[in-house]
Coordinates of C-alpha atoms and ligand atoms in Angstrom, one line a residue:
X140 CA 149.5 54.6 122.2
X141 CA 147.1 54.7 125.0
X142 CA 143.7 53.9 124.9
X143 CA 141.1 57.0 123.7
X144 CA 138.8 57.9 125.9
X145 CA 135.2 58.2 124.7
X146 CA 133.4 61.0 125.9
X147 CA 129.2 61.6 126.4
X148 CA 128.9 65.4 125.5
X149 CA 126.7 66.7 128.4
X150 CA 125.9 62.9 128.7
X151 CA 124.8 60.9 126.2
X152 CA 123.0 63.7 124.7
X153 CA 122.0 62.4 121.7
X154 CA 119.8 59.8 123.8
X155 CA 118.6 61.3 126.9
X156 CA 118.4 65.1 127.4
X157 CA 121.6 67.0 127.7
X158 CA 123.2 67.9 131.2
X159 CA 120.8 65.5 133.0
X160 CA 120.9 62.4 135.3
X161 CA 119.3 60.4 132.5
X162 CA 122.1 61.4 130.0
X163 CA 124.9 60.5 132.4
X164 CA 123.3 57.4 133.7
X165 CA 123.0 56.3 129.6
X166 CA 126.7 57.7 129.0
X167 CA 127.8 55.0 131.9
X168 CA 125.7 52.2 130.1
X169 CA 127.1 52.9 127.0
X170 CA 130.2 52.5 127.5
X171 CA 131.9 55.8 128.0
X172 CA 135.1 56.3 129.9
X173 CA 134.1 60.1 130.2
X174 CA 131.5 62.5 131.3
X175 CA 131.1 66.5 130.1
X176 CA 128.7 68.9 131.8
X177 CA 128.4 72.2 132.3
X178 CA 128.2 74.3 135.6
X179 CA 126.7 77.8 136.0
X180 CA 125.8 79.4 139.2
X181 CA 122.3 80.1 139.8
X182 CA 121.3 83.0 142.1
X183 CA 121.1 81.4 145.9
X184 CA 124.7 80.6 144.9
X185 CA 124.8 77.0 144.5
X186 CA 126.5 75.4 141.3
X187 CA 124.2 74.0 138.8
X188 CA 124.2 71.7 135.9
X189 CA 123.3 73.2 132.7
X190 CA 124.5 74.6 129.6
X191 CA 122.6 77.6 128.3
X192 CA 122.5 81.0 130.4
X193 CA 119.0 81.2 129.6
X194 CA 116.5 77.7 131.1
X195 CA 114.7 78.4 128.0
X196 CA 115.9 76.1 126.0
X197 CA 115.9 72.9 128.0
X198 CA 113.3 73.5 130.6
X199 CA 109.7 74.6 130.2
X200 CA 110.3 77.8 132.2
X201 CA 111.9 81.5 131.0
X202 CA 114.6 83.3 132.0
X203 CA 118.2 83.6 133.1
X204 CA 120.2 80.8 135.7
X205 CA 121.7 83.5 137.4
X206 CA 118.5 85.3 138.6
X207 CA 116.5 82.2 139.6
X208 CA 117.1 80.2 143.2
X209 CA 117.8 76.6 143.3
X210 CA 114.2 76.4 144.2
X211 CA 113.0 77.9 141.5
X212 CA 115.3 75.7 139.0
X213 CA 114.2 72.8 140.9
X214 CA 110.3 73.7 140.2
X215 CA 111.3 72.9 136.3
X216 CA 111.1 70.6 134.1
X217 CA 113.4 69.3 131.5
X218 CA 112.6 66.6 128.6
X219 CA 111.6 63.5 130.2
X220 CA 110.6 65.2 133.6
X221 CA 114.6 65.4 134.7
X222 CA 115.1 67.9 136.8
X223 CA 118.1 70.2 136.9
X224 CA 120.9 68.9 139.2
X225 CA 123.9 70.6 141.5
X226 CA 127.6 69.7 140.8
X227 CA 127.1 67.9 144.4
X228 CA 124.0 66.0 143.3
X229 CA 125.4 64.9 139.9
X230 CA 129.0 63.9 141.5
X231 CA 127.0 62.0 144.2
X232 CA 125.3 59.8 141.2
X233 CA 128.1 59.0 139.6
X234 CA 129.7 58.0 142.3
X235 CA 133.3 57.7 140.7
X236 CA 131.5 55.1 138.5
X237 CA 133.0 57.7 135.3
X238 CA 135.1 60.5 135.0
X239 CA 134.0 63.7 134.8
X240 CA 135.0 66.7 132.8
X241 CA 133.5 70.1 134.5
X242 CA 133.1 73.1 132.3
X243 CA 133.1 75.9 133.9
X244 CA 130.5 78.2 131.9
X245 CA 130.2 81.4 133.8
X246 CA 133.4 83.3 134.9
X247 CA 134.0 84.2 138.5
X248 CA 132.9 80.1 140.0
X249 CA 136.4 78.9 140.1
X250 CA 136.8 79.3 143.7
X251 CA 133.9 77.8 144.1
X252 CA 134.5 74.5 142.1
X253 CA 137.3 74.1 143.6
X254 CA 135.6 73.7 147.2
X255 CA 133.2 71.5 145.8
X256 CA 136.0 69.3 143.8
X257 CA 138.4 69.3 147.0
X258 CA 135.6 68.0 149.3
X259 CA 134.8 65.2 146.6
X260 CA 138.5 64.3 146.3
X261 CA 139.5 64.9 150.5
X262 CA 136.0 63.1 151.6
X263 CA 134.4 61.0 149.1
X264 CA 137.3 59.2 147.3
X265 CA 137.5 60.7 143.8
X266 CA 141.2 61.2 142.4
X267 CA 142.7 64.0 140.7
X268 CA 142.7 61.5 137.5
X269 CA 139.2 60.9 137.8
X270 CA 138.5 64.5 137.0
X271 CA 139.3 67.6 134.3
X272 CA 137.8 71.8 134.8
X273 CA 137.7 73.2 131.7
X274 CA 136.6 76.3 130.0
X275 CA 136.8 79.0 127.6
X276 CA 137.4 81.6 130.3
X277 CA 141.3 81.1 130.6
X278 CA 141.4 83.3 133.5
X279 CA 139.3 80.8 135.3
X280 CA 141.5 78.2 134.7
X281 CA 144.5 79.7 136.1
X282 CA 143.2 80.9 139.0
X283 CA 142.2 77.3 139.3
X284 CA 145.4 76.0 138.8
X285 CA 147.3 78.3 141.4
X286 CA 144.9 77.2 143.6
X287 CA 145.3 73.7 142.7
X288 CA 148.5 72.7 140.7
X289 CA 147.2 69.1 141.2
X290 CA 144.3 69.8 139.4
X291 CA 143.7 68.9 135.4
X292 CA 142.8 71.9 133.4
X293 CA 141.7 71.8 129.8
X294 CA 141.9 75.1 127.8
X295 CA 138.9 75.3 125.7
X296 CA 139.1 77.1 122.6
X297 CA 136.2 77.9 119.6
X298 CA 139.2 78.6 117.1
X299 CA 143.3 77.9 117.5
X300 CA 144.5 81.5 117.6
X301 CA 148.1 81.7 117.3
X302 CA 150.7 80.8 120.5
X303 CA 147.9 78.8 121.1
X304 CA 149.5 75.6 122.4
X305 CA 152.6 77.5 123.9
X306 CA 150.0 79.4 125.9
X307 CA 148.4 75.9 127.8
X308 CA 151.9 74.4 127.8
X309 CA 152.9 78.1 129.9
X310 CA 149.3 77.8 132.2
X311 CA 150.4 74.0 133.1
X312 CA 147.3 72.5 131.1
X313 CA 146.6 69.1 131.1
X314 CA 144.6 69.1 127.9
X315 CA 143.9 72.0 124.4
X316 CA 139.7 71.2 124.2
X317 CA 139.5 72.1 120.2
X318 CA 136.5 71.8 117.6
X319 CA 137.1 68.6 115.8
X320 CA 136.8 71.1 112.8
X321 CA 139.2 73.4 113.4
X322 CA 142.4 71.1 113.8
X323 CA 145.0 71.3 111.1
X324 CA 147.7 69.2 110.8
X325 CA 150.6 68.9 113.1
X326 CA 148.7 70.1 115.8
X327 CA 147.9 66.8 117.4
X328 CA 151.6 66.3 117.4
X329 CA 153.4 69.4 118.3
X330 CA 150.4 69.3 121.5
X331 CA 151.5 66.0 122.2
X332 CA 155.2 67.4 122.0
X333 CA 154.4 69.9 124.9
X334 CA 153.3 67.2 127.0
X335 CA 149.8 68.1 126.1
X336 CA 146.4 65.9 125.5
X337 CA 144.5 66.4 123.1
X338 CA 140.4 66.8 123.7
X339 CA 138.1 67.0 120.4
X340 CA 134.7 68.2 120.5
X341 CA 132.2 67.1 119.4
X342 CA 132.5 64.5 117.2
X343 CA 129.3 63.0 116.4
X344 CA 129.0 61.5 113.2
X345 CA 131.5 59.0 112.0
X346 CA 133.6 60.9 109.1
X347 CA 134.5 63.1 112.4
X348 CA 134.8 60.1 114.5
X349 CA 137.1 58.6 111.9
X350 CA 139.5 62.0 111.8
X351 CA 139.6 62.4 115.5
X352 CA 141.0 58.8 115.5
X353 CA 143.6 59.5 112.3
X354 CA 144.6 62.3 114.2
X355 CA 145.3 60.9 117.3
X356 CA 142.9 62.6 120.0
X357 CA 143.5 61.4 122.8
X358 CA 139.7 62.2 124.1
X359 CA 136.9 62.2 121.7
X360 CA 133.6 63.8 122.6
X361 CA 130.4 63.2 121.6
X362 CA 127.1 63.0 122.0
X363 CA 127.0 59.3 121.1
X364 CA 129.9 58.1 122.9
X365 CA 129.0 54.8 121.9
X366 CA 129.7 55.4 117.8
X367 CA 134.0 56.6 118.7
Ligands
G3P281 O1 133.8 70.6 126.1 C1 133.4 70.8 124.8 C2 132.1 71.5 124.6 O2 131.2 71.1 125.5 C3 132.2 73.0 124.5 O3 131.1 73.5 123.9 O4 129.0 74.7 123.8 O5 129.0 72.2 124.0 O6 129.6 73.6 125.9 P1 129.6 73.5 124.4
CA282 CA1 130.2 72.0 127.4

């Protein structure tokens, strides 16, 4: 069996606040094989790092990613005094030191991940392996992976609706990103059967840490990478 890989939920989030260069930076320290963020596009157009659509939650400003400029998201402040970061500025700090897994919050940045990720992987040395885009907007994905058919896509799902794993094995997926909670069994294996990996989220204390292992995740994600 190969190894599992351990992965910091928008960092180490249960350390350092989520989606920032603290969490990632901690997730790396830790021990984590694996990074998760989340990308939105704020309104000058450039791809930021954060998980709400609202900075309400994690900054000490108001309002909606999409109608604020870069400038303005940079004029914020987060827990700690973090800042939020691009895509470019967070793949810059890591520095292939972990892998990352991209989720693509907001519909219609496909395209525009893709530029970003083909530039990281033609100019700055990061591999195909070294990265997964997923989402719960399937028709992201997709478009992704016609785009890209080198790319790793992970089909990110709340609940397993029917056809569910016949549908990522049809879109090419690399991986079925499902609620630790909401696996029954034989689902680890019949994935695994269609040649797919499978991604659990997010499993944070240890009875889900211990049936993410019993099932046989192949990634585990968490906000304390450091308990899998
Ligand atoms: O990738 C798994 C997980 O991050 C999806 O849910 O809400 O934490 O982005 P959420
Ligand atoms: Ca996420």
């Amino acid at each position: 069996m190969d190894k599992i890989i351990k992965v910091g939920h928008r960092g180490a989030s249960g350390y350092e606040p989520e989606n920032t260069l603290l969490a990632f930076k901690k997730a790396i320290e830790i021990g984590a094989d694996m990074i998760e963020l989340d990308v939105r596009r704020c309104k000058s157009g450039e791809l930021v790092v954060i998980h709400d659509e609202t900075v309400n939650r994690t900054t000490n400003g108001k309002g909606e990613v999409s109608e604020k400029t870069l400038t303005e998201l940079k004029g914020l402040e987060m827990e700690k005094g973090e800042r939020i970061a691009t895509l470019e500025e967070v793949l810059d700090f890591l520095d292939k030191k972990i892998k990352v897994n991209i989720e693509l919050k907001d519909k219609d940045i496909a395209m525009q991940a893709r530029a970003v990720i083909e530039q990281y992987i033609e100019e700055n040395g990061w591999t195909y392996e070294d990265l997964l885009v997923s989402s719960f907007h399937h028709e992201e994905l997709m478009q992704f992976k016609l785009a890209d058919p080198e790319i790793r896509i992970g089909v990110l799902t709340e609940i397993v609706p029917p056809r569910f794993l016949k549908f990522a094995e049809e879109i090419k997926a690399y991986s079925v990103n499902v609620p630790i909670n909401r696996i029954r069994i034989g689902f680890v294996e019949d994935a695994h059967k269609r040649g797919l990996k499978v991604f659990v989220y997010a499993a944070n204390d240890s009875p889900e840490i211990k049936k993410a292992k019993e099932i046989g995740a192949d990634y585990i994600c968490s906000n304390f990478p450091d308990r899998i």
